[in-house]
mmCIF file of C-alpha atoms in Angstrom:
data_model
loop_
_atom_site.group_PDB
_atom_site.id
_atom_site.type_symbol
_atom_site.label_atom_id
_atom_site.label_comp_id
_atom_site.label_asym_id
_atom_site.label_seq_id
_atom_site.Cartn_x
_atom_site.Cartn_y
_atom_site.Cartn_z
ATOM 1 C CA GLU A 1 -19.520 -1.685 29.621
ATOM 2 C CA ALA A 2 -15.999 -0.474 28.953
ATOM 3 C CA GLY A 3 -14.861 -0.269 25.369
ATOM 4 C CA VAL A 4 -11.508 -1.157 23.914
ATOM 5 C CA THR A 5 -8.774 0.564 25.882
ATOM 6 C CA GLN A 6 -5.221 1.181 24.755
ATOM 7 C CA SER A 7 -2.118 2.332 26.539
ATOM 8 C CA PRO A 8 -0.073 4.383 26.489
ATOM 9 C CA THR A 9 -1.829 7.208 24.711
ATOM 10 C CA HIS A 10 1.449 8.652 23.558
ATOM 11 C CA LEU A 11 4.908 7.171 23.438
ATOM 12 C CA ILE A 12 8.158 8.774 22.351
ATOM 13 C CA LYS A 13 11.147 6.624 21.519
ATOM 14 C CA THR A 14 14.399 6.962 19.652
ATOM 15 C CA ARG A 15 15.644 4.959 16.718
ATOM 16 C CA GLY A 16 16.734 1.447 17.619
ATOM 17 C CA GLN A 17 14.693 1.252 20.795
ATOM 18 C CA GLN A 18 11.760 -1.036 21.415
ATOM 19 C CA ALA A 19 8.133 -0.029 21.948
ATOM 20 C CA THR A 20 5.380 -1.997 23.643
ATOM 21 C CA LEU A 21 1.768 -1.060 23.176
ATOM 22 C CA ARG A 22 -1.133 -2.596 25.055
ATOM 23 C CA CYS A 23 -4.767 -3.273 24.329
ATOM 24 C CA SER A 24 -7.584 -4.403 26.585
ATOM 25 C CA PRO A 25 -10.576 -5.683 24.658
ATOM 26 C CA ILE A 26 -14.237 -5.458 25.438
ATOM 27 C CA SER A 27 -15.155 -8.051 28.001
ATOM 28 C CA GLY A 28 -15.825 -11.386 26.364
ATOM 29 C CA HIS A 29 -14.388 -10.427 22.979
ATOM 30 C CA THR A 30 -11.648 -12.802 21.965
ATOM 31 C CA SER A 31 -10.574 -11.338 18.625
ATOM 32 C CA VAL A 32 -8.036 -8.505 18.569
ATOM 33 C CA TYR A 33 -6.755 -6.642 15.548
ATOM 34 C CA TRP A 34 -3.844 -4.248 15.313
ATOM 35 C CA TYR A 35 -3.632 -1.578 12.640
ATOM 36 C CA GLN A 36 -1.022 1.028 11.815
ATOM 37 C CA GLN A 37 -2.122 4.428 10.623
ATOM 38 C CA ALA A 38 0.783 6.540 9.504
ATOM 39 C CA LEU A 39 0.190 10.268 9.159
ATOM 40 C CA GLY A 40 -2.067 11.053 6.242
ATOM 41 C CA LEU A 41 -2.498 7.414 5.291
ATOM 42 C CA GLY A 42 -5.163 4.787 5.652
ATOM 43 C CA LEU A 43 -5.215 1.798 7.921
ATOM 44 C CA GLN A 44 -2.652 -0.892 7.363
ATOM 45 C CA PHE A 45 -3.480 -4.269 8.853
ATOM 46 C CA LEU A 46 -0.751 -5.479 11.182
ATOM 47 C CA LEU A 47 -1.844 -8.488 13.207
ATOM 48 C CA TRP A 48 -4.855 -10.506 14.174
ATOM 49 C CA TYR A 49 -5.117 -12.549 17.374
ATOM 50 C CA ASP A 50 -7.918 -14.802 18.414
ATOM 51 C CA GLU A 51 -8.128 -17.183 21.334
ATOM 52 C CA GLY A 52 -4.501 -16.534 22.178
ATOM 53 C CA GLU A 53 -3.166 -17.414 18.751
ATOM 54 C CA GLU A 54 -1.774 -15.240 15.976
ATOM 55 C CA ARG A 55 -4.154 -15.895 13.087
ATOM 56 C CA ASN A 56 -2.754 -13.616 10.441
ATOM 57 C CA ARG A 57 -0.322 -10.798 9.909
ATOM 58 C CA GLY A 58 -0.056 -8.027 7.396
ATOM 59 C CA ASN A 59 2.871 -7.091 5.234
ATOM 60 C CA PHE A 60 5.169 -5.890 7.999
ATOM 61 C CA PRO A 61 8.687 -7.010 8.928
ATOM 62 C CA PRO A 62 9.264 -9.496 11.749
ATOM 63 C CA ARG A 63 10.317 -6.757 14.148
ATOM 64 C CA PHE A 64 6.602 -6.126 14.505
ATOM 65 C CA SER A 65 5.277 -8.825 16.799
ATOM 66 C CA GLY A 66 2.769 -9.332 19.514
ATOM 67 C CA ARG A 67 0.886 -11.704 21.669
ATOM 68 C CA GLN A 68 -2.458 -12.269 23.244
ATOM 69 C CA PHE A 69 -2.865 -13.212 26.859
ATOM 70 C CA PRO A 70 -5.339 -15.641 28.434
ATOM 71 C CA ASN A 71 -7.598 -12.724 29.386
ATOM 72 C CA TYR A 72 -7.586 -11.735 25.663
ATOM 73 C CA SER A 73 -5.661 -8.537 26.208
ATOM 74 C CA SER A 74 -2.874 -8.024 23.721
ATOM 75 C CA GLU A 75 0.534 -6.457 23.291
ATOM 76 C CA LEU A 76 2.155 -5.118 20.174
ATOM 77 C CA ASN A 77 5.932 -4.980 20.216
ATOM 78 C CA VAL A 78 8.019 -3.072 17.746
ATOM 79 C CA ASN A 79 11.750 -3.737 17.902
ATOM 80 C CA ALA A 80 14.608 -1.767 16.387
ATOM 81 C CA LEU A 81 12.427 1.259 15.863
ATOM 82 C CA GLU A 82 12.777 3.249 12.691
ATOM 83 C CA LEU A 83 11.615 6.767 11.996
ATOM 84 C CA GLU A 84 8.877 5.537 9.676
ATOM 85 C CA ASP A 85 7.336 3.552 12.509
ATOM 86 C CA SER A 86 5.955 6.826 13.813
ATOM 87 C CA ALA A 87 2.199 6.350 13.561
ATOM 88 C CA LEU A 88 -1.057 5.883 15.367
ATOM 89 C CA TYR A 89 -1.490 2.245 16.329
ATOM 90 C CA LEU A 90 -5.069 1.138 16.650
ATOM 91 C CA CYS A 91 -6.417 -1.907 18.377
ATOM 92 C CA ALA A 92 -9.874 -3.252 17.602
ATOM 93 C CA ASN A 93 -12.266 -6.005 18.599
ATOM 94 C CA GLN A 94 -14.570 -7.588 16.120
ATOM 95 C CA ASP A 95 -18.152 -8.612 16.676
ATOM 96 C CA THR A 96 -17.708 -12.079 15.243
ATOM 97 C CA LEU A 97 -21.171 -13.258 16.150
ATOM 98 C CA ASN A 98 -23.268 -10.767 14.232
ATOM 99 C CA THR A 99 -22.189 -8.090 11.806
ATOM 100 C CA GLY A 100 -18.420 -8.267 11.860
ATOM 101 C CA GLU A 101 -18.122 -4.619 12.835
ATOM 102 C CA LEU A 102 -14.984 -3.448 14.576
ATOM 103 C CA PHE A 103 -14.815 -1.607 17.866
ATOM 104 C CA PHE A 104 -11.709 0.539 17.997
ATOM 105 C CA GLY A 105 -9.688 1.891 20.826
ATOM 106 C CA GLU A 106 -8.496 5.484 20.856
ATOM 107 C CA GLY A 107 -5.082 4.447 19.660
ATOM 108 C CA SER A 108 -1.500 4.811 20.822
ATOM 109 C CA ARG A 109 0.543 7.458 19.073
ATOM 110 C CA LEU A 110 4.142 6.386 18.700
ATOM 111 C CA THR A 111 6.736 8.967 17.795
ATOM 112 C CA VAL A 112 10.214 7.814 16.866
ATOM 113 C CA LEU A 113 12.916 10.476 16.985
ATOM 114 C CA GLY B 1 -10.166 -10.861 -3.959
ATOM 115 C CA ASP B 2 -12.282 -8.539 -1.893
ATOM 116 C CA SER B 3 -11.572 -4.826 -1.959
ATOM 117 C CA VAL B 4 -13.011 -1.414 -1.245
ATOM 118 C CA THR B 5 -12.486 1.585 -3.479
ATOM 119 C CA GLN B 6 -13.214 4.920 -1.946
ATOM 120 C CA MET B 7 -13.343 8.398 -3.357
ATOM 121 C CA GLU B 8 -10.060 10.141 -2.796
ATOM 122 C CA GLY B 9 -9.980 13.363 -0.912
ATOM 123 C CA PRO B 10 -9.561 15.729 0.472
ATOM 124 C CA VAL B 11 -13.066 17.090 0.217
ATOM 125 C CA THR B 12 -13.757 20.646 1.309
ATOM 126 C CA LEU B 13 -17.331 21.871 1.652
ATOM 127 C CA SER B 14 -19.084 24.880 3.041
ATOM 128 C CA GLU B 15 -21.406 24.418 5.980
ATOM 129 C CA GLU B 16 -24.878 23.184 4.960
ATOM 130 C CA ALA B 17 -23.620 21.789 1.662
ATOM 131 C CA PHE B 18 -24.600 18.329 0.445
ATOM 132 C CA LEU B 19 -22.054 15.578 0.916
ATOM 133 C CA THR B 20 -21.447 12.445 -1.109
ATOM 134 C CA ILE B 21 -18.457 10.193 -0.600
ATOM 135 C CA ASN B 22 -18.406 7.353 -3.091
ATOM 136 C CA CYS B 23 -17.560 3.808 -2.117
ATOM 137 C CA THR B 24 -17.630 0.727 -4.300
ATOM 138 C CA TYR B 25 -16.633 -2.781 -3.397
ATOM 139 C CA THR B 26 -15.824 -6.177 -4.755
ATOM 140 C CA ALA B 27 -16.635 -9.238 -2.712
ATOM 141 C CA THR B 28 -16.856 -12.944 -3.217
ATOM 142 C CA GLY B 29 -19.665 -13.448 -0.754
ATOM 143 C CA TYR B 30 -22.381 -11.405 0.886
ATOM 144 C CA PRO B 31 -20.539 -8.824 2.947
ATOM 145 C CA SER B 32 -21.601 -6.420 5.608
ATOM 146 C CA LEU B 33 -20.731 -2.831 4.774
ATOM 147 C CA PHE B 34 -19.640 -0.069 7.117
ATOM 148 C CA TRP B 35 -18.698 3.547 7.302
ATOM 149 C CA TYR B 36 -16.287 4.488 10.040
ATOM 150 C CA VAL B 37 -15.391 8.029 11.041
ATOM 151 C CA GLN B 38 -12.199 9.278 12.617
ATOM 152 C CA TYR B 39 -12.330 12.684 14.238
ATOM 153 C CA PRO B 40 -9.052 14.572 14.682
ATOM 154 C CA GLY B 41 -6.793 12.934 17.236
ATOM 155 C CA GLU B 42 -9.108 10.002 17.866
ATOM 156 C CA GLY B 43 -9.546 6.373 16.907
ATOM 157 C CA LEU B 44 -12.196 5.127 14.504
ATOM 158 C CA GLN B 45 -15.866 4.987 15.386
ATOM 159 C CA LEU B 46 -18.582 3.128 13.566
ATOM 160 C CA LEU B 47 -20.813 5.661 11.821
ATOM 161 C CA LEU B 48 -23.305 3.334 10.190
ATOM 162 C CA LYS B 49 -23.660 -0.129 8.758
ATOM 163 C CA ALA B 50 -25.769 -2.292 6.468
ATOM 164 C CA THR B 51 -25.792 -6.040 6.514
ATOM 165 C CA LYS B 52 -27.739 -6.971 3.386
ATOM 166 C CA ALA B 53 -28.719 -5.643 0.008
ATOM 167 C CA ASP B 54 -31.071 -2.638 -0.027
ATOM 168 C CA ASP B 55 -30.510 -1.971 3.666
ATOM 169 C CA LYS B 56 -30.030 1.666 4.515
ATOM 170 C CA GLY B 57 -27.737 2.539 7.359
ATOM 171 C CA SER B 58 -28.211 5.919 8.996
ATOM 172 C CA ASN B 59 -26.764 7.884 11.889
ATOM 173 C CA LYS B 60 -26.240 11.563 12.773
ATOM 174 C CA GLY B 61 -27.879 12.640 9.523
ATOM 175 C CA PHE B 62 -25.610 10.435 7.409
ATOM 176 C CA GLU B 63 -27.058 7.705 5.207
ATOM 177 C CA ALA B 64 -25.754 4.956 2.968
ATOM 178 C CA THR B 65 -27.672 2.329 1.022
ATOM 179 C CA TYR B 66 -26.275 -1.110 0.279
ATOM 180 C CA ARG B 67 -26.629 -1.439 -3.505
ATOM 181 C CA LYS B 68 -25.789 -4.920 -4.654
ATOM 182 C CA GLU B 69 -26.532 -4.201 -8.297
ATOM 183 C CA THR B 70 -23.949 -1.414 -8.427
ATOM 184 C CA THR B 71 -21.741 -2.826 -5.619
ATOM 185 C CA SER B 72 -21.830 0.549 -3.933
ATOM 186 C CA PHE B 73 -22.304 2.020 -0.491
ATOM 187 C CA HIS B 74 -22.066 5.776 -0.987
ATOM 188 C CA LEU B 75 -22.172 8.005 2.082
ATOM 189 C CA GLU B 76 -24.483 11.035 1.945
ATOM 190 C CA LYS B 77 -25.516 13.873 4.201
ATOM 191 C CA GLY B 78 -27.906 16.599 3.214
ATOM 192 C CA SER B 79 -26.373 19.438 5.212
ATOM 193 C CA VAL B 80 -22.892 19.131 6.654
ATOM 194 C CA GLN B 81 -21.667 20.927 9.748
ATOM 195 C CA VAL B 82 -18.221 22.047 10.800
ATOM 196 C CA SER B 83 -18.287 19.271 13.387
ATOM 197 C CA ASP B 84 -18.464 16.680 10.575
ATOM 198 C CA SER B 85 -14.882 17.454 9.639
ATOM 199 C CA ALA B 86 -13.144 14.098 9.914
ATOM 200 C CA VAL B 87 -11.740 11.205 7.905
ATOM 201 C CA TYR B 88 -14.329 8.728 6.655
ATOM 202 C CA PHE B 89 -13.521 5.092 5.906
ATOM 203 C CA CYS B 90 -15.650 2.678 3.945
ATOM 204 C CA ALA B 91 -15.192 -0.956 4.920
ATOM 205 C CA LEU B 92 -16.554 -4.400 4.319
ATOM 206 C CA SER B 93 -16.592 -7.626 6.234
ATOM 207 C CA ASP B 94 -16.859 -10.747 4.110
ATOM 208 C CA PRO B 95 -18.148 -13.075 5.393
ATOM 209 C CA PRO B 96 -19.884 -10.843 7.872
ATOM 210 C CA THR B 97 -19.107 -13.070 10.774
ATOM 211 C CA GLY B 98 -15.970 -15.012 11.467
ATOM 212 C CA ALA B 99 -13.103 -12.660 11.674
ATOM 213 C CA ASN B 100 -10.293 -11.504 9.512
ATOM 214 C CA ASN B 101 -12.113 -10.773 6.304
ATOM 215 C CA LEU B 102 -12.057 -7.051 6.778
ATOM 216 C CA PHE B 103 -11.194 -4.574 4.082
ATOM 217 C CA PHE B 104 -10.903 -0.815 4.453
ATOM 218 C CA GLY B 105 -10.878 1.928 1.905
ATOM 219 C CA THR B 106 -8.060 4.455 2.031
ATOM 220 C CA GLY B 107 -10.154 7.077 3.787
ATOM 221 C CA THR B 108 -11.545 10.415 2.649
ATOM 222 C CA ARG B 109 -10.716 13.551 4.597
ATOM 223 C CA LEU B 110 -13.655 15.958 4.834
ATOM 224 C CA THR B 111 -13.192 19.556 5.885
ATOM 225 C CA VAL B 112 -16.261 21.703 6.418
ATOM 226 C CA ILE B 113 -15.707 25.431 6.497
ATOM 227 C CA PRO B 114 -18.094 27.901 8.124
#
């Protein structure tokens, strides 16, 4: 069974541009989390989607947004990119039926120049 | 509110040394506890977990015991290898099912030198 997959692996943008990152969850998993991991820092919770709805968001400005599609895949959009948006963006599914553990994708590394 | 407090790094050890990374938590309910590992350039992987008090999670020579009385879940390994160099995250899920109650520690970077 395929795990969580993210694309692109790497993305380079310039300030002011927009970035779109994609996540395909494990088959049958409806809950998708997005985290930001800036260099040398821990995970910062960005967004949580479940059953197509945004359930919660972290302490990030509105230019960070996303959506979840009927097949439970998800997009993260970052508008008006700033240099400090450079980070590894991680998508994860949660096992909501048993232990609550997260299954992470490999991440998308966004570099803003 | 719930939280996870993790030993700050970085931690540098020689190969075959003993490893302990401390993790304590606060929780309102009965959480599940996890250690995740992030190898260089990769996403996070579950290392081990424990779902109830006194459970011991183990994997790849790493162990952690869910101690309710001390609200701790310290990660240990008896003899580290260079390949264990990574960032380790302690985390809890409270309640253990039903999403969104996930809390991560800040991560501890481990470097093992030959």
